[in-house]
């Protein structure tokens, strides 16, 4: 598959790139951002960041300050967009929490979404293969992290693919979309009103249904405006407790939902992943 | 003077704020960004960042990753906007390199600009006083740095006010606006066609005319698209050599004009300032 270079900038001795390609999963052109550390002797671990509602590949790339830590740890950091772009389905651009900018990392089964809204397949199948084809990354050493809707994406994708992803962490994740307004709206729209198939895209339900991970790291700001209504980390805590899944949940006093919170702890998360990916 | 809080976010244990106020210098509402480190025992040094063409107070705040280093070093970092906003003077918004987003840190003397384009007075007089009134900063320990047009601002303002600013540094500064297209256009527009008054806003001319600093730190990317035509660090090197002004000019292979370059070295610059401001 061919790749179009949108931009490449030297950063912390490595290279911050943005690329575009025709996606077979979404049927659209997709963009992603990739940071490659400098001076790597061979293929480096690949850590994929999944962004939250309204984001493109750019928000994380310019706001999180991840490049310093990725360079220090010798890992590549990949950040895809959060939905297909350039389509104009009915209502697709009407709300910030559904449609464009809000793919929720599912493969939609409802019309008209299923033709394009296949972000689960894009993130787990097409994108890593494409990146592995074009850049010196080691697909046998992958980790996954994300924020809010992207934290939901990271948790659910890792729970369903523990053999692919050696490490997973999240900032302020939606831990149970079946139990919050953002999630109920999105899953109804993409998967239909029957709640049974939703369980495959809900971190808490996946653990209840038997999925397991060696460890999960979560950071959550206590001054996050979405904490009580949408994020509900206590649900993940309870289900991990019940299933014996080791969870480190850092509640951070005073921090909100913004990239200023993410930037403050992204170094700790990248070090956490690097420790698990470098072995 | 009263201050309106636009946003406040906890970041690296400190507080990243954005504020608005009515400015007497520009006759408009002005916005600025201020990071205050946490756990300060008393007033902290104030390091002011001046941004480049097209920027507002936001670019540096979200892209430079300065908060980590400012928190570590215990210094406040202030970032004003680059021009008045909300006015509609003839041609003000027609070009990226003149008018809005391009105040060039001068006090304009030409009509219609002189009523509002007083960014020199705003940055040197009004803004530090306002910040000192509302926040725990020590105005006796101020430093100045900036990028491109803002590097020009930092150099010229420090050269004219060495008793106020104890330290100065710049990323990819316009070192001699009298000798590049960006500068000639701006100085003609704001100050008129007579080149004599331009010398007060040109770092090289100020040094030629006797201004002195204890030391200047400059970082310049060698892959910067504006290097040869607009920035010309060799002019500053020559004039500093001739006048005996100590200059550290780091030429960075492969780095361009972007915030990815700034982010890569902002930690070194903040450490440089902190060393000089903490005494």
CSV table of N, CA and C in Angstrom, one decimal, chain B residues 53-181:
chain,number,residue,atom,x,y,z
B,53,UNK,N,5.2,35.1,14.1
B,53,UNK,CA,4.1,35.4,13.2
B,53,UNK,C,2.9,34.4,13.2
B,54,UNK,N,1.7,34.9,13.2
B,54,UNK,CA,0.5,34.2,13.1
B,54,UNK,C,0.0,33.6,14.4
B,55,UNK,N,0.9,33.6,15.4
B,55,UNK,CA,0.5,33.0,16.7
B,55,UNK,C,-0.4,33.9,17.6
B,56,UNK,N,-1.1,33.2,18.4
B,56,UNK,CA,-1.7,33.9,19.6
B,56,UNK,C,-1.0,33.4,20.8
B,57,UNK,N,-1.6,33.6,22.0
B,57,UNK,CA,-1.0,33.1,23.2
B,57,UNK,C,-1.1,31.6,23.3
B,58,UNK,N,-1.9,31.0,22.4
B,58,UNK,CA,-2.2,29.6,22.6
B,58,UNK,C,-1.1,28.7,22.0
B,59,UNK,N,-0.4,29.0,20.9
B,59,UNK,CA,0.5,28.1,20.3
B,59,UNK,C,1.6,27.7,21.2
B,60,UNK,N,2.3,28.6,21.8
B,60,UNK,CA,3.3,28.2,22.8
B,60,UNK,C,2.8,27.4,23.9
B,61,UNK,N,1.6,27.8,24.4
B,61,UNK,CA,1.0,27.2,25.6
B,61,UNK,C,0.7,25.7,25.4
B,62,UNK,N,0.2,25.4,24.2
B,62,UNK,CA,-0.2,24.0,24.0
B,62,UNK,C,0.9,23.2,23.3
B,63,UNK,N,1.9,23.8,22.6
B,63,UNK,CA,2.8,23.1,21.7
B,63,UNK,C,4.2,23.0,22.3
B,64,UNK,N,4.7,23.9,23.1
B,64,UNK,CA,6.1,23.9,23.4
B,64,UNK,C,6.5,22.9,24.5
B,65,UNK,N,5.5,22.5,25.3
B,65,UNK,CA,5.9,21.6,26.4
B,65,UNK,C,6.7,22.2,27.5
B,66,UNK,N,6.5,23.5,27.6
B,66,UNK,CA,7.4,24.3,28.6
B,66,UNK,C,7.0,24.0,30.0
B,67,UNK,N,5.8,23.6,30.3
B,67,UNK,CA,5.3,23.5,31.7
B,67,UNK,C,6.1,22.6,32.5
B,68,UNK,N,6.5,21.4,32.0
B,68,UNK,CA,7.3,20.5,32.7
B,68,UNK,C,8.6,21.2,33.3
B,69,UNK,N,9.3,21.9,32.4
B,69,UNK,CA,10.6,22.5,32.8
B,69,UNK,C,10.4,23.7,33.7
B,70,UNK,N,9.3,24.4,33.4
B,70,UNK,CA,9.1,25.6,34.3
B,70,UNK,C,8.7,25.1,35.7
B,71,UNK,N,8.0,24.0,35.8
B,71,UNK,CA,7.6,23.4,37.1
B,71,UNK,C,8.9,22.9,37.8
B,72,UNK,N,9.8,22.2,37.1
B,72,UNK,CA,11.0,21.7,37.6
B,72,UNK,C,11.9,22.8,38.1
B,73,UNK,N,12.0,23.9,37.4
B,73,UNK,CA,12.9,25.0,37.7
B,73,UNK,C,12.2,26.0,38.6
B,74,UNK,N,11.0,26.0,38.8
B,74,UNK,CA,10.3,26.9,39.7
B,74,UNK,C,10.2,28.3,39.2
B,75,UNK,N,10.0,28.5,37.9
B,75,UNK,CA,9.8,29.8,37.2
B,75,UNK,C,8.4,29.9,36.6
B,76,UNK,N,7.8,31.1,36.6
B,76,UNK,CA,6.6,31.3,35.9
B,76,UNK,C,6.9,31.6,34.4
B,77,UNK,N,6.0,31.2,33.5
B,77,UNK,CA,6.2,31.5,32.1
B,77,UNK,C,5.0,32.2,31.6
B,78,UNK,N,5.2,33.4,31.1
B,78,UNK,CA,4.2,34.3,30.6
B,78,UNK,C,4.2,34.3,29.0
B,79,UNK,N,3.1,34.2,28.4
B,79,UNK,CA,3.1,34.3,26.9
B,79,UNK,C,2.0,35.2,26.4
B,80,UNK,N,2.3,36.4,26.0
B,80,UNK,CA,1.2,37.3,25.5
B,80,UNK,C,0.8,36.9,24.0
B,81,UNK,N,-0.2,37.5,23.6
B,81,UNK,CA,-0.6,37.4,22.1
B,81,UNK,C,0.4,38.2,21.3
B,82,UNK,N,0.3,38.2,20.0
B,82,UNK,CA,1.3,38.8,19.2
B,82,UNK,C,0.8,40.1,18.5
B,83,UNK,N,-0.4,40.5,18.8
B,83,UNK,CA,-0.9,41.8,18.3
B,83,UNK,C,-2.2,42.1,19.0
B,84,UNK,N,-2.7,43.3,18.8
B,84,UNK,CA,-4.1,43.6,19.2
B,84,UNK,C,-5.0,42.7,18.4
B,85,UNK,N,-6.2,42.5,18.9
B,85,UNK,CA,-7.3,41.7,18.2
B,85,UNK,C,-8.6,42.5,18.3
B,86,UNK,N,-9.5,42.2,17.3
B,86,UNK,CA,-10.8,42.8,17.4
B,86,UNK,C,-10.9,44.2,16.7
B,87,UNK,N,-9.8,44.7,16.2
B,87,UNK,CA,-9.9,45.9,15.4
B,87,UNK,C,-10.0,45.5,13.9
B,88,UNK,N,-10.3,46.5,13.1
B,88,UNK,CA,-10.5,46.2,11.7
B,88,UNK,C,-9.9,47.4,10.9
B,89,UNK,N,-8.6,47.6,11.0
B,89,UNK,CA,-7.9,48.7,10.3
B,89,UNK,C,-7.8,48.3,8.9
B,90,UNK,N,-7.6,49.3,8.0
B,90,UNK,CA,-7.5,48.9,6.5
B,90,UNK,C,-6.3,48.0,6.3
B,91,UNK,N,-6.6,46.8,5.8
B,91,UNK,CA,-5.5,45.8,5.4
B,91,UNK,C,-5.0,45.0,6.6
B,92,UNK,N,-5.6,45.3,7.8
B,92,UNK,CA,-5.0,44.6,9.0
B,92,UNK,C,-4.9,43.1,8.9
B,93,UNK,N,-5.9,42.5,8.3
B,93,UNK,CA,-6.0,41.1,8.3
B,93,UNK,C,-5.7,40.4,6.9
B,94,UNK,N,-5.0,41.2,6.0
B,94,UNK,CA,-4.8,40.7,4.7
B,94,UNK,C,-3.6,39.8,4.5
B,95,UNK,N,-2.6,40.0,5.4
B,95,UNK,CA,-1.3,39.3,5.2
B,95,UNK,C,-0.9,38.6,6.5
B,96,UNK,N,-0.2,37.5,6.5
B,96,UNK,CA,0.2,36.8,7.7
B,96,UNK,C,1.3,37.5,8.4
B,97,UNK,N,2.0,38.4,7.6
B,97,UNK,CA,3.3,39.0,8.1
B,97,UNK,C,3.2,40.5,8.4
B,98,UNK,N,1.9,41.0,8.5
B,98,UNK,CA,1.7,42.4,8.9
B,98,UNK,C,0.3,42.6,9.5
B,99,UNK,N,0.2,43.4,10.5
B,99,UNK,CA,-1.1,43.6,11.1
B,99,UNK,C,-1.4,42.5,12.1
B,100,UNK,N,-2.6,42.0,12.1
B,100,UNK,CA,-3.0,41.0,13.2
B,100,UNK,C,-2.1,39.8,13.1
B,101,UNK,N,-1.6,39.4,14.3
B,101,UNK,CA,-0.7,38.3,14.4
B,101,UNK,C,0.7,38.6,14.1
B,102,UNK,N,1.0,39.9,13.9
B,102,UNK,CA,2.3,40.3,13.4
B,102,UNK,C,2.7,41.7,14.0
B,103,UNK,N,2.6,41.9,15.3
B,103,UNK,CA,2.8,43.2,15.9
B,103,UNK,C,4.3,43.6,15.9
B,104,UNK,N,5.2,42.6,15.8
B,104,UNK,CA,6.6,42.9,15.7
B,104,UNK,C,7.2,43.6,17.0
B,105,UNK,N,6.4,43.6,18.0
B,105,UNK,CA,6.9,44.2,19.3
B,105,UNK,C,7.5,45.6,19.2
B,106,UNK,N,6.8,46.4,18.4
B,106,UNK,CA,7.2,47.8,18.2
B,106,UNK,C,6.0,48.7,18.8
B,107,UNK,N,6.3,49.9,19.0
B,107,UNK,CA,5.3,50.9,19.2
B,107,UNK,C,5.1,51.7,17.9
B,108,UNK,N,4.1,51.4,17.2
B,108,UNK,CA,3.9,52.0,15.9
B,108,UNK,C,3.8,53.5,16.0
B,109,UNK,N,4.3,54.2,15.0
B,109,UNK,CA,4.2,55.7,14.9
B,109,UNK,C,3.4,56.1,13.7
B,110,UNK,N,3.1,55.2,12.8
B,110,UNK,CA,2.4,55.5,11.6
B,110,UNK,C,0.9,55.3,11.8
B,111,UNK,N,0.1,56.2,11.1
B,111,UNK,CA,-1.3,56.0,11.1
B,111,UNK,C,-1.6,54.9,10.1
B,112,UNK,N,-2.7,54.1,10.3
B,112,UNK,CA,-3.6,54.1,11.5
B,112,UNK,C,-3.1,53.2,12.6
B,113,UNK,N,-1.9,52.7,12.6
B,113,UNK,CA,-1.4,51.7,13.5
B,113,UNK,C,-1.2,52.2,14.9
B,114,UNK,N,-0.7,53.4,15.0
B,114,UNK,CA,-0.2,53.9,16.3
B,114,UNK,C,-1.3,53.8,17.5
B,115,UNK,N,-2.5,53.9,17.1
B,115,UNK,CA,-3.6,53.8,18.1
B,115,UNK,C,-3.6,52.5,18.9
B,116,UNK,N,-3.2,51.4,18.2
B,116,UNK,CA,-3.4,50.0,18.7
B,116,UNK,C,-2.1,49.2,18.8
B,117,UNK,N,-1.3,49.4,17.8
B,117,UNK,CA,-0.1,48.5,17.6
B,117,UNK,C,1.1,49.0,18.5
B,118,UNK,N,0.9,48.8,19.8
B,118,UNK,CA,1.9,49.3,20.8
B,118,UNK,C,2.4,48.1,21.6
B,119,UNK,N,2.8,47.0,20.9
B,119,UNK,CA,3.2,45.8,21.5
B,119,UNK,C,4.5,45.9,22.3
B,120,UNK,N,5.4,46.9,22.0
B,120,UNK,CA,6.5,47.1,22.8
B,120,UNK,C,6.1,47.6,24.2
B,121,UNK,N,5.3,48.6,24.2
B,121,UNK,CA,4.8,49.1,25.5
B,121,UNK,C,4.0,48.1,26.3
B,122,UNK,N,3.2,47.4,25.5
B,122,UNK,CA,2.4,46.3,26.2
B,122,UNK,C,3.3,45.3,26.9
B,123,UNK,N,4.3,44.8,26.2
B,123,UNK,CA,5.1,43.7,26.7
B,123,UNK,C,6.1,44.2,27.8
B,124,UNK,N,6.6,45.4,27.7
B,124,UNK,CA,7.6,45.9,28.6
B,124,UNK,C,7.0,46.6,29.8
B,125,UNK,N,5.9,47.3,29.6
B,125,UNK,CA,5.3,48.1,30.7
B,125,UNK,C,4.0,47.5,31.3
B,126,UNK,N,3.0,47.5,30.5
B,126,UNK,CA,1.7,47.2,31.0
B,126,UNK,C,1.6,45.7,31.5
B,127,UNK,N,2.0,44.8,30.7
B,127,UNK,CA,1.8,43.4,31.0
B,127,UNK,C,2.5,42.9,32.3
B,128,UNK,N,3.8,43.2,32.4
B,128,UNK,CA,4.5,42.7,33.6
B,128,UNK,C,3.9,43.3,34.9
B,129,UNK,N,3.5,44.6,34.8
B,129,UNK,CA,2.9,45.2,36.0
B,129,UNK,C,1.6,44.6,36.4
B,130,UNK,N,0.8,44.3,35.3
B,130,UNK,CA,-0.5,43.6,35.6
B,130,UNK,C,-0.3,42.2,36.2
B,131,UNK,N,0.6,41.5,35.6
B,131,UNK,CA,0.9,40.1,36.1
B,131,UNK,C,1.4,40.2,37.6
B,132,UNK,N,2.3,41.1,37.8
B,132,UNK,CA,2.8,41.3,39.2
B,132,UNK,C,1.8,41.7,40.2
B,133,UNK,N,0.8,42.4,39.7
B,133,UNK,CA,-0.3,42.8,40.6
B,133,UNK,C,-1.2,41.6,41.0
B,134,UNK,N,-1.4,40.6,40.1
B,134,UNK,CA,-2.4,39.6,40.3
B,134,UNK,C,-1.8,38.2,40.7
B,135,UNK,N,-0.4,38.0,40.4
B,135,UNK,CA,0.1,36.7,40.6
B,135,UNK,C,1.5,36.8,41.4
B,136,UNK,N,1.9,35.7,42.1
B,136,UNK,CA,3.1,35.8,42.9
B,136,UNK,C,4.4,35.6,42.1
B,137,UNK,N,4.7,36.7,41.3
B,137,UNK,CA,5.9,36.7,40.5
B,137,UNK,C,6.8,37.8,41.0
B,138,UNK,N,8.1,37.6,40.8
B,138,UNK,CA,9.1,38.6,41.3
B,138,UNK,C,9.6,39.4,40.1
B,139,UNK,N,9.1,40.6,39.9
B,139,UNK,CA,9.4,41.5,38.8
B,139,UNK,C,10.9,41.9,38.8
B,140,UNK,N,11.6,41.7,39.9
B,140,UNK,CA,13.0,42.0,39.9
B,140,UNK,C,13.8,40.9,39.3
B,141,UNK,N,13.2,39.8,39.0
B,141,UNK,CA,13.9,38.7,38.3
B,141,UNK,C,13.1,38.2,37.1
B,142,UNK,N,13.4,39.0,36.0
B,142,UNK,CA,12.7,38.7,34.7
B,142,UNK,C,13.6,38.2,33.6
B,143,UNK,N,13.2,37.3,32.8
B,143,UNK,CA,13.9,36.9,31.6
B,143,UNK,C,13.0,36.9,30.4
B,144,UNK,N,13.6,36.8,29.3
B,144,UNK,CA,12.8,37.0,28.0
B,144,UNK,C,13.3,36.0,27.0
B,145,UNK,N,12.4,35.4,26.3
B,145,UNK,CA,12.8,34.5,25.2
B,145,UNK,C,11.6,34.5,24.2
B,146,UNK,N,11.9,34.0,23.0
B,146,UNK,CA,10.9,34.0,21.9
B,146,UNK,C,11.4,33.3,20.7
B,147,UNK,N,10.5,33.3,19.7
B,147,UNK,CA,10.7,32.5,18.5
B,147,UNK,C,10.5,33.4,17.3
B,148,UNK,N,11.4,33.4,16.4
B,148,UNK,CA,11.3,34.1,15.1
B,148,UNK,C,11.0,35.6,15.3
B,149,UNK,N,9.8,36.1,14.9
B,149,UNK,CA,9.4,37.5,15.2
B,149,UNK,C,9.6,37.7,16.7
B,150,UNK,N,9.2,36.7,17.5
B,150,UNK,CA,9.3,36.9,19.0
B,150,UNK,C,10.7,36.8,19.5
B,151,UNK,N,11.6,36.1,18.7
B,151,UNK,CA,13.0,36.1,19.0
B,151,UNK,C,13.6,37.5,18.8
B,152,UNK,N,13.2,38.1,17.7
B,152,UNK,CA,13.5,39.5,17.5
B,152,UNK,C,13.0,40.4,18.6
B,153,UNK,N,11.8,40.2,19.1
B,153,UNK,CA,11.2,40.9,20.2
B,153,UNK,C,12.0,40.7,21.4
B,154,UNK,N,12.4,39.5,21.7
B,154,UNK,CA,13.2,39.2,23.0
B,154,UNK,C,14.5,39.9,22.9
B,155,UNK,N,15.2,39.8,21.8
B,155,UNK,CA,16.6,40.4,21.7
B,155,UNK,C,16.5,41.9,21.8
B,156,UNK,N,15.6,42.5,21.0
B,156,UNK,CA,15.6,44.0,21.0
B,156,UNK,C,15.1,44.5,22.4
B,157,UNK,N,14.1,43.9,23.0
B,157,UNK,CA,13.6,44.4,24.2
B,157,UNK,C,14.7,44.3,25.3
B,158,UNK,N,15.4,43.1,25.3
B,158,UNK,CA,16.4,42.9,26.4
B,158,UNK,C,17.6,43.9,26.1
B,159,UNK,N,17.9,44.1,24.9
B,159,UNK,CA,19.0,45.0,24.6
B,159,UNK,C,18.7,46.5,25.1
B,160,UNK,N,17.4,46.8,25.0
B,160,UNK,CA,17.0,48.2,25.4
B,160,UNK,C,16.7,48.3,26.9
B,161,UNK,N,16.5,47.2,27.5
B,161,UNK,CA,16.2,47.2,29.0
B,161,UNK,C,17.0,46.2,29.8
B,162,UNK,N,18.3,46.3,29.7
B,162,UNK,CA,19.2,45.3,30.3
B,162,UNK,C,19.0,45.3,31.9
B,163,UNK,N,18.5,46.4,32.4
B,163,UNK,CA,18.3,46.4,33.9
B,163,UNK,C,17.1,45.7,34.3
B,164,UNK,N,16.1,45.5,33.4
B,164,UNK,CA,14.9,44.8,33.7
B,164,UNK,C,15.0,43.3,33.4
B,165,UNK,N,15.7,42.9,32.4
B,165,UNK,CA,15.8,41.5,32.0
B,165,UNK,C,17.2,40.9,32.3
B,166,UNK,N,17.2,40.0,33.1
B,166,UNK,CA,18.5,39.4,33.5
B,166,UNK,C,19.0,38.4,32.5
B,167,UNK,N,18.2,37.9,31.7
B,167,UNK,CA,18.5,36.8,30.8
B,167,UNK,C,17.7,36.9,29.5
B,168,UNK,N,18.3,36.5,28.4
B,168,UNK,CA,17.6,36.5,27.1
B,168,UNK,C,18.1,35.4,26.2
B,169,UNK,N,17.1,34.8,25.6
B,169,UNK,CA,17.4,33.7,24.6
B,169,UNK,C,16.4,33.7,23.5
B,170,UNK,N,16.7,33.1,22.4
B,170,UNK,CA,15.8,33.1,21.2
B,170,UNK,C,16.0,31.8,20.4
B,171,UNK,N,14.9,31.4,19.8
B,171,UNK,CA,14.8,30.3,18.8
B,171,UNK,C,14.6,31.0,17.5
B,172,UNK,N,15.5,30.7,16.5
B,172,UNK,CA,15.4,31.1,15.2
B,172,UNK,C,14.9,32.6,15.0
B,173,UNK,N,15.6,33.5,15.7
B,173,UNK,CA,15.2,34.9,15.7
B,173,UNK,C,15.4,35.6,14.4
B,174,UNK,N,14.6,36.6,14.1
B,174,UNK,CA,14.9,37.6,13.1
B,174,UNK,C,15.9,38.5,13.7
B,175,UNK,N,17.1,38.4,13.4
B,175,UNK,CA,18.2,39.1,14.1
B,175,UNK,C,18.3,40.5,13.6
B,176,UNK,N,17.9,40.8,12.4
B,176,UNK,CA,18.0,42.1,11.8
B,176,UNK,C,16.8,42.4,10.9
B,177,UNK,N,15.7,42.9,11.4
B,177,UNK,CA,14.5,43.1,10.5
B,177,UNK,C,14.8,44.2,9.5
B,178,UNK,N,15.8,45.0,9.7
B,178,UNK,CA,16.2,46.0,8.6
B,178,UNK,C,16.7,45.3,7.4
B,179,UNK,N,17.1,44.1,7.6
B,179,UNK,CA,17.8,43.4,6.5
B,179,UNK,C,17.1,42.1,6.0
B,180,UNK,N,15.8,42.1,6.1
B,180,UNK,CA,15.0,40.9,5.6
B,180,UNK,C,13.6,41.4,5.2
B,181,UNK,N,13.0,40.6,4.3
B,181,UNK,CA,11.7,41.1,3.7
B,181,UNK,C,10.6,41.2,4.8
